[in-house]
Short mmCIF file of C-alpha atoms in Angstrom, two decimals:
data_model
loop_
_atom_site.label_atom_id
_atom_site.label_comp_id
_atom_site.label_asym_id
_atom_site.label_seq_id
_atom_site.Cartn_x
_atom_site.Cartn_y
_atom_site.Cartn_z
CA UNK A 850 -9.14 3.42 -9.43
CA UNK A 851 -9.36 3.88 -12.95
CA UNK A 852 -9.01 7.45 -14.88
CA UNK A 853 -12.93 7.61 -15.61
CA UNK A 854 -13.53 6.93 -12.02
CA UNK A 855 -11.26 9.76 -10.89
CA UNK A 856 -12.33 12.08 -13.20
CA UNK A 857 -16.16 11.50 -12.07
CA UNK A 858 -15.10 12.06 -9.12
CA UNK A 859 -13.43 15.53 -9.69
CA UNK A 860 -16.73 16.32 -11.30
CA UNK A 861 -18.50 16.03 -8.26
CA UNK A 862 -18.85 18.35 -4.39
CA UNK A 863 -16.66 16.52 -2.71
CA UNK A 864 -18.01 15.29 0.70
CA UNK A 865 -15.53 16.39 2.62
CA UNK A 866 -12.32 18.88 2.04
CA UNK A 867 -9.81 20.15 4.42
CA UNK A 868 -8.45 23.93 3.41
CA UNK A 869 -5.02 24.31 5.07
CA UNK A 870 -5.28 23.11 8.96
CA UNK A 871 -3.20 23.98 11.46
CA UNK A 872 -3.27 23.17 14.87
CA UNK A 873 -0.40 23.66 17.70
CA UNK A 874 -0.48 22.54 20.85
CA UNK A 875 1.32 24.74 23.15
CA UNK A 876 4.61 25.95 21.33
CA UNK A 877 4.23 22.43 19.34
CA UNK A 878 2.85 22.53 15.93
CA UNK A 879 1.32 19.38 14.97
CA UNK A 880 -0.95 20.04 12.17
CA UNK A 881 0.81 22.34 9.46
CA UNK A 882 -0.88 23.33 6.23
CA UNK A 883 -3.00 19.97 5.90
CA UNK A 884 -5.02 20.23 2.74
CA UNK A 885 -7.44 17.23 0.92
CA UNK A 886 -10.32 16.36 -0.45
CA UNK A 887 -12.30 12.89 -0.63
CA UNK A 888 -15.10 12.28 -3.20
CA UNK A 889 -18.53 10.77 -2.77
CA UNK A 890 -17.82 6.73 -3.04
CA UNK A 891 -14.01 7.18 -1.92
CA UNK A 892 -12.04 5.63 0.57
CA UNK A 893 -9.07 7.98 1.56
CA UNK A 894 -6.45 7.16 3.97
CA UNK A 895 -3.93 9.22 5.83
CA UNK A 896 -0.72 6.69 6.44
CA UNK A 897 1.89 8.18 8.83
CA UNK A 898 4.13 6.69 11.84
CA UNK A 899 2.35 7.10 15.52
CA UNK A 900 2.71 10.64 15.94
CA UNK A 901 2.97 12.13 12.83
CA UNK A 902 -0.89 14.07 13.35
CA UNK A 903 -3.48 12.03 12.07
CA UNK A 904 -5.67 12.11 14.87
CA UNK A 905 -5.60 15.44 15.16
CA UNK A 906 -6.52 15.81 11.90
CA UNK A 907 -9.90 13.66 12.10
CA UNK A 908 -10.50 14.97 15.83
CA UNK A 909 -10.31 18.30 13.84
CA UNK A 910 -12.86 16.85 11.13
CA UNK A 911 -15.02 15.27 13.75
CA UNK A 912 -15.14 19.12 15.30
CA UNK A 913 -13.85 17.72 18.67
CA UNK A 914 -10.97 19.97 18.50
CA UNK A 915 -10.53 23.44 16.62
CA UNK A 916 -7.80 24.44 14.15
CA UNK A 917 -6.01 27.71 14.61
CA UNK A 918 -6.40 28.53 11.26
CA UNK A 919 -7.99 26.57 8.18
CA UNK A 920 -11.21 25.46 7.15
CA UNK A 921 -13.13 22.07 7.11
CA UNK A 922 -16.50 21.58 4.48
CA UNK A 923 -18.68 18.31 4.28
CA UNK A 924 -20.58 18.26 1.22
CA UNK A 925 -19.50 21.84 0.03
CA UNK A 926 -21.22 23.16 3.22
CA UNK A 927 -18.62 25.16 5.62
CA UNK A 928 -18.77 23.50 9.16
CA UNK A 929 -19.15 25.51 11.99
CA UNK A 930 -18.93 24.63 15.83
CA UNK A 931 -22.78 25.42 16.50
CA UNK A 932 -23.54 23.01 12.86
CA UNK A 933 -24.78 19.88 14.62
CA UNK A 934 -27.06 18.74 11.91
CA UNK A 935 -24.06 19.00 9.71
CA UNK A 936 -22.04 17.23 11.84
CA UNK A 937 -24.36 14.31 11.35
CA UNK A 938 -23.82 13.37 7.87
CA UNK A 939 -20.06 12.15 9.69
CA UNK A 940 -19.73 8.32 11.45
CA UNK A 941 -16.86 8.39 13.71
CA UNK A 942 -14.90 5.04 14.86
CA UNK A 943 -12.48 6.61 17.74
CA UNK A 944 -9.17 4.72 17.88
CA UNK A 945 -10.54 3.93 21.82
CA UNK A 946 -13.58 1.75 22.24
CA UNK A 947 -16.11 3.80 23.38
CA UNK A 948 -18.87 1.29 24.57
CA UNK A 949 -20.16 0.45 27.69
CA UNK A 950 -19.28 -2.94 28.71
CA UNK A 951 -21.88 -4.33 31.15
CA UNK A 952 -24.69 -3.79 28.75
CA UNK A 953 -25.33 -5.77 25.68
CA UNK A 954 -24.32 -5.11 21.67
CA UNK A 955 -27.74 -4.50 21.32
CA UNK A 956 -28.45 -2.12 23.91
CA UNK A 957 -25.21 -0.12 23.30
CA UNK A 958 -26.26 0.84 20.14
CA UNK A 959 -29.90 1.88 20.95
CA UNK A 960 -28.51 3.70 22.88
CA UNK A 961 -26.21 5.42 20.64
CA UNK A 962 -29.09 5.39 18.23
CA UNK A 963 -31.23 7.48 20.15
CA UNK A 964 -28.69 10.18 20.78
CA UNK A 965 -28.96 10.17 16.54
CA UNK A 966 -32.51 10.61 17.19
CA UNK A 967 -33.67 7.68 16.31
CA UNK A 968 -36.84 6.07 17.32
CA UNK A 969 -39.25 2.76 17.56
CA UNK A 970 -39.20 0.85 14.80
CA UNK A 971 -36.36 2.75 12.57
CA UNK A 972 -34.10 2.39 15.41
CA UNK A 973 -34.52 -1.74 15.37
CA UNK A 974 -34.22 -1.56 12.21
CA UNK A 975 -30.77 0.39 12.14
CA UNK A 976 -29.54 -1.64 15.26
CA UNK A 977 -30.48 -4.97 13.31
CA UNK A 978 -28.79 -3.46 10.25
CA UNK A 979 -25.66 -2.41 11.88
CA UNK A 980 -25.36 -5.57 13.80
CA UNK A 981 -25.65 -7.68 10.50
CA UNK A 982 -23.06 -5.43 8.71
CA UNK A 983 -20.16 -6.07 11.24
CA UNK A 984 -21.32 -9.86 11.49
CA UNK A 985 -22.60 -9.43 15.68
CA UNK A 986 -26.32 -10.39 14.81
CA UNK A 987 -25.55 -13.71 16.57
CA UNK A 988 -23.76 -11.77 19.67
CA UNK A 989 -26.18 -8.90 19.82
CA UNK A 990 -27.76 -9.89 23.72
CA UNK A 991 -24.44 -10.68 24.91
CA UNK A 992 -22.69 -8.64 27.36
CA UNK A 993 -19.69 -6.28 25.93
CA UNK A 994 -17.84 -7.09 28.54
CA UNK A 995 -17.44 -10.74 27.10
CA UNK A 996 -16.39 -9.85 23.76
CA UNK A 997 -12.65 -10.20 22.23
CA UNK A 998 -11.18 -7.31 21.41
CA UNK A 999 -11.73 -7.69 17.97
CA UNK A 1000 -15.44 -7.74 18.87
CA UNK A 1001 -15.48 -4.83 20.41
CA UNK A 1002 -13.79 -2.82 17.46
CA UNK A 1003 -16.22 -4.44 15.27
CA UNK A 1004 -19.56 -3.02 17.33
CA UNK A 1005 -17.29 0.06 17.81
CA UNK A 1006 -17.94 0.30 13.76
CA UNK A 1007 -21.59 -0.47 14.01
CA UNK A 1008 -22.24 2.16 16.43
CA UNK A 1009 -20.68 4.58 14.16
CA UNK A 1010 -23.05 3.21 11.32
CA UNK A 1011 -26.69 3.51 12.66
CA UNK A 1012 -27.16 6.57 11.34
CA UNK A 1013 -26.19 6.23 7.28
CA UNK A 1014 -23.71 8.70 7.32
CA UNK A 1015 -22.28 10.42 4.34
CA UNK A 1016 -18.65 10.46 5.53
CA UNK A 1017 -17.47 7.36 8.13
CA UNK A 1018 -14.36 8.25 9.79
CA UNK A 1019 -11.91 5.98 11.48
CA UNK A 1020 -9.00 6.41 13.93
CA UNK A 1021 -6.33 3.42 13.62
CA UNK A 1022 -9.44 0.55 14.11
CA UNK A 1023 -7.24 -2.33 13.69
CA UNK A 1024 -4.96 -1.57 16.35
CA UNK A 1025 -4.36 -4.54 18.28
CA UNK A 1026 -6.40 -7.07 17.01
CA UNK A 1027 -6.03 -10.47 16.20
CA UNK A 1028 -5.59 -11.22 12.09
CA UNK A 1029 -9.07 -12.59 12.00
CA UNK A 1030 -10.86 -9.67 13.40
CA UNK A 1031 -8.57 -7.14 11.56
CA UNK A 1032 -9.65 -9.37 7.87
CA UNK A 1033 -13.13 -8.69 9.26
CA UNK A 1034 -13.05 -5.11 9.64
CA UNK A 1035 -10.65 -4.23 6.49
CA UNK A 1036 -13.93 -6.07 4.55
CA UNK A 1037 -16.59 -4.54 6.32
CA UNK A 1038 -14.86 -1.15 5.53
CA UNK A 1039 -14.44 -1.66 1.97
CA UNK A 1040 -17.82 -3.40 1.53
CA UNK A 1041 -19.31 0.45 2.62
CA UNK A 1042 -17.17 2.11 0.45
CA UNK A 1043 -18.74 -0.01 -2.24
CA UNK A 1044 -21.94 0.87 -1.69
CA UNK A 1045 -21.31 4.59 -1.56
CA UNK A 1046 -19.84 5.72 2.30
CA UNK A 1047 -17.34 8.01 1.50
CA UNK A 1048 -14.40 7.06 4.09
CA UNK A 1049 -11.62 8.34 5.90
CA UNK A 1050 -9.09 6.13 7.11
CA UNK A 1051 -6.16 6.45 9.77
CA UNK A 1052 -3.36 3.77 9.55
CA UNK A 1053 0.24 2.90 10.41
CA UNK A 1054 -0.26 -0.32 8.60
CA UNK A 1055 0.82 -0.82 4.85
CA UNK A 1056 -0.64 -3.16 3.67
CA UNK A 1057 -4.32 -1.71 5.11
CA UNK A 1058 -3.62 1.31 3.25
CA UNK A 1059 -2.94 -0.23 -0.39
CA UNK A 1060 -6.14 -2.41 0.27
CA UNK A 1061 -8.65 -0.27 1.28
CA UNK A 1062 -7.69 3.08 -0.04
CA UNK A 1063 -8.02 4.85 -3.70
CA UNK A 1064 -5.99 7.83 -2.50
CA UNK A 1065 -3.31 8.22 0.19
CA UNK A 1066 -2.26 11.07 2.00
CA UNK A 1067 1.44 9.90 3.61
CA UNK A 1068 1.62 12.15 6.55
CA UNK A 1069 5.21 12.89 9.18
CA UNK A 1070 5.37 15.64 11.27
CA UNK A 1071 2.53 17.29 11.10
CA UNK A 1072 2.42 17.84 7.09
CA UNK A 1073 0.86 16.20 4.42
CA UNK A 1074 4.03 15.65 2.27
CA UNK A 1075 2.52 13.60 -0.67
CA UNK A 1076 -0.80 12.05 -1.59
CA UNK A 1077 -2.18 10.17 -4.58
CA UNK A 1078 -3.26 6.90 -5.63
CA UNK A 1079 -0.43 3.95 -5.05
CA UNK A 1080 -0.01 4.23 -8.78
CA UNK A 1081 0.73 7.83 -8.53
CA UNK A 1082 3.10 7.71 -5.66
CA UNK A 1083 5.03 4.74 -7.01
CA UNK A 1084 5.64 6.94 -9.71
CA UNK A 1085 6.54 9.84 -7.77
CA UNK A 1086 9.95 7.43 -7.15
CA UNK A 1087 10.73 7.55 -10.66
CA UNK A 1088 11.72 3.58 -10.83
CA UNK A 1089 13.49 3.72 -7.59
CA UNK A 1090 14.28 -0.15 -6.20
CA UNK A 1091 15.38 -1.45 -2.95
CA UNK A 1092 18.22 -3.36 -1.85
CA UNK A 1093 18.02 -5.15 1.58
CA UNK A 1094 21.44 -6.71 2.86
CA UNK A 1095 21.14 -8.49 6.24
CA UNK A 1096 24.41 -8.95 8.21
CA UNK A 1097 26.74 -8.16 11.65
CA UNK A 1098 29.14 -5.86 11.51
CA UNK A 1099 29.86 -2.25 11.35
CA UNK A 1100 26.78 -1.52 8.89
CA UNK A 1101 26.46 2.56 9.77
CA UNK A 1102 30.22 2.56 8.45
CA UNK A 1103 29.02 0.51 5.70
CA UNK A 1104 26.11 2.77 5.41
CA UNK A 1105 28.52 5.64 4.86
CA UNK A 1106 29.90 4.59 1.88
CA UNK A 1107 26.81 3.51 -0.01
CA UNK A 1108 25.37 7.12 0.86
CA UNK A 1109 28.03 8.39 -1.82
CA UNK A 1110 27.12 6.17 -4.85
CA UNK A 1111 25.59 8.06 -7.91
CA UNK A 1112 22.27 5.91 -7.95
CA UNK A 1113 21.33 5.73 -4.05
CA UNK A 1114 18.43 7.36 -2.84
CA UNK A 1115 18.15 6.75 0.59
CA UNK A 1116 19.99 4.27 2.66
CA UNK A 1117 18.60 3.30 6.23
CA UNK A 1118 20.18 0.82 8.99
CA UNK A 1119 17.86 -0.98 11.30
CA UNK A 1120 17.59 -4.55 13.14
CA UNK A 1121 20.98 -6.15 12.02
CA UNK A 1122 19.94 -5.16 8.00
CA UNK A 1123 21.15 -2.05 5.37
CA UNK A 1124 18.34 -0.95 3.55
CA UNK A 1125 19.04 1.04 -0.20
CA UNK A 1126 16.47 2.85 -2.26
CA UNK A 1127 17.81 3.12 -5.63
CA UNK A 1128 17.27 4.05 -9.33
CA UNK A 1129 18.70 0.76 -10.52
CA UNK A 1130 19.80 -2.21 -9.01
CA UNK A 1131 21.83 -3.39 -11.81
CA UNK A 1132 25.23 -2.90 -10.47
CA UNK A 1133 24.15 -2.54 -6.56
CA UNK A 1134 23.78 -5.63 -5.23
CA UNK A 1135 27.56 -7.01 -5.75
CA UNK A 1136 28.69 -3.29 -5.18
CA UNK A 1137 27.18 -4.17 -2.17
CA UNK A 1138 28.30 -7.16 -1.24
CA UNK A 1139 31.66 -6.28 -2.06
CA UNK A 1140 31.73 -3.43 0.00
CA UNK A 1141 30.10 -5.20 2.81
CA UNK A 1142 32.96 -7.80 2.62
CA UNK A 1143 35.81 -4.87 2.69
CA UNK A 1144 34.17 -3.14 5.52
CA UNK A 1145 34.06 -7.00 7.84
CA UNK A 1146 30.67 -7.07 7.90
CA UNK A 1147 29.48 -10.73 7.72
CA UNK A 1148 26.56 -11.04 5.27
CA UNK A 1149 23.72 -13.03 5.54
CA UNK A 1150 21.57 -12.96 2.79
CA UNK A 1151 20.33 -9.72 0.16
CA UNK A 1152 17.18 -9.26 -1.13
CA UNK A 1153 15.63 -7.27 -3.90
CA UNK A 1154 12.27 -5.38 -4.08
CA UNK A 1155 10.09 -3.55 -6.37
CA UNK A 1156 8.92 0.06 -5.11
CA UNK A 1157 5.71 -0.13 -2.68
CA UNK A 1158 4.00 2.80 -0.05
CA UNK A 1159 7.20 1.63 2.67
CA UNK A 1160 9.90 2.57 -0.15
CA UNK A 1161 8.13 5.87 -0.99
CA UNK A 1162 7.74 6.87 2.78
CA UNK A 1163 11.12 6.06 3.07
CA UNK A 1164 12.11 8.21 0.36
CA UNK A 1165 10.03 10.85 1.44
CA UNK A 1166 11.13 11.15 4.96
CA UNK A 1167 14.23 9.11 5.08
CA UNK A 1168 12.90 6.90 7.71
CA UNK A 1169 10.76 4.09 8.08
CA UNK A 1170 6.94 4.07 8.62
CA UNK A 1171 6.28 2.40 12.01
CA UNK A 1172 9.57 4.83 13.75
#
């Protein structure tokens, strides 16, 4: 996203801002303070570890839960619980399929399209149309219960889309699916956004993230502890690099020393490797080595790499993204 783009944007209602949710569960907090906005035409994704509350957030959104405190508005209207005409400018993809699998893709979603309200010949219209957007117009009389999982996820989407909303929401939709099937969605996704669906998008994934979304929120534990476009939160590490030495041996004692150095950042140990976020890498990597050799850890290869959403997460919350 360029700066005239974003500053359109800020011109305009958005179509949908959270004010400050929080939710708790028992003694548990798991929504603390969450505040953002997303723009007419923008996708918007909230990246966090399994856990970290983004499904609480859009269940919140979706008004299928309540927030102790806070406030949600979809296109500058306030939503209430008793607002179901407001509630329809949202299209929510659960991170469950919700279909029902002994009748056909085409009769699960007139289905779903009556409960819009949708009738006769608009309703075959939106089925064909939502069918033909997820590529199932081929599939539509089969049986759900014969699809691939990646199937399913895809009419999952369509069901979501038979009404035109304003604001499509969806809960972790690639989860596991086969590459294929996850290409097909991540396209179908960005293909609305395109044409003007505002979107909301829960991920654990990376990459997904930096493809599909102009801002990201990077959510863990509950709070909403940076958010920007990929440009913005690469700079929010100020140059920062990382340095990935893979080895056996002792690598938390290892870990230890390299925690003292003037230009580390973070440093994280995981799966036989010693991971260091850094402001240069200049004098790190035979620092590294060195040190590696001194402390008898065998090393088997070091790699270097330029600052992407993992290093910032990282930085942020001194862990990795899928912990």
């Amino acid at each position: 996203m360029n700066s005239s783009e974003r500053s359109t944007w800020e011109s305009e209602t958005p179509v949908l801002r959270c004010s400050d949710l929080h939710k708790t569960y028992g003694s548990r907090p798991v929504v603390k303070g969450i505040s953002f906005e997303i723009a007419p035409g923008e996708a918007y994704g909230l990246l966090g570890p399994n856990g970290a509350g983004k499904t609480t957030v859009i269940s919140i959104v979706c008004g299928l839960i309540y927030p102790e405190a806070g406030s949600v508005e979809l296109c500058g209207k306030n939503l209430t619980r008793r607002d179901r005409q407001l509630r329809k400018l949202i299209g929510y993809v659960p991170q469950e399929i919700a279909l029902y699998p002994e009748l056909s893709a085409r009769a699960n979603l007139e289905f779903f399209g009556r409960l819009y309200g949708l009738r006769h010949r608009q309703l075959g219209e939106r089925v064909q149309e939502a069918l033909t957007t997820v590529g199932l117009f081929d599939r539509a009389n089969d049986k759900v219960a014969n699809y691939s999982g990646g199937m399913k996820r895809r009419l999952n989407i369509a069901a979501a889309l038979l009404h035109r909303p304003r604001l499509l929401v969806l809960d972790e939709p690639t989860v596991g699916i086969d590459p294929q099937s996850r290409v097909s969605i991540l396209d179908t996704v960005s293909d609305l956004r395109d044409q003007g669906t505002s979107v909301l998008y829960t991920t654990h994934y990376i990459e997904e993230a930096s493809r599909l979304c102009d801002r990201i929120g990077i959510v863990d534990a509950g709070t909403l502890i940076a958010q920007g476009t990929e440009r913005d939160l690469l700079e929010h590490l100020d140059g920062s690099r990382s340095v990935t030495l893979q080895g056996k041996g002792d690598l938390d004692r290892l870990a230890a020393v390299v925690k003292s150095w003037p230009d580390v950042e973070c440093v994280h140990v995981s799966n036989d490797a010693i991971d260091v976020s850094c402001s240069s890498t200049a004098d790190i990597v035979a620092s590294l080595v060195s040190t590696a050799v001194n402390t008898k850890v065998q090393v088997h290869g070091v790699e270097v790499r330029e600052p992407n959403l993992e290093h910032i997460f990282m930085s942020l919350t001194g862990k990795e993204l899928r912990d």
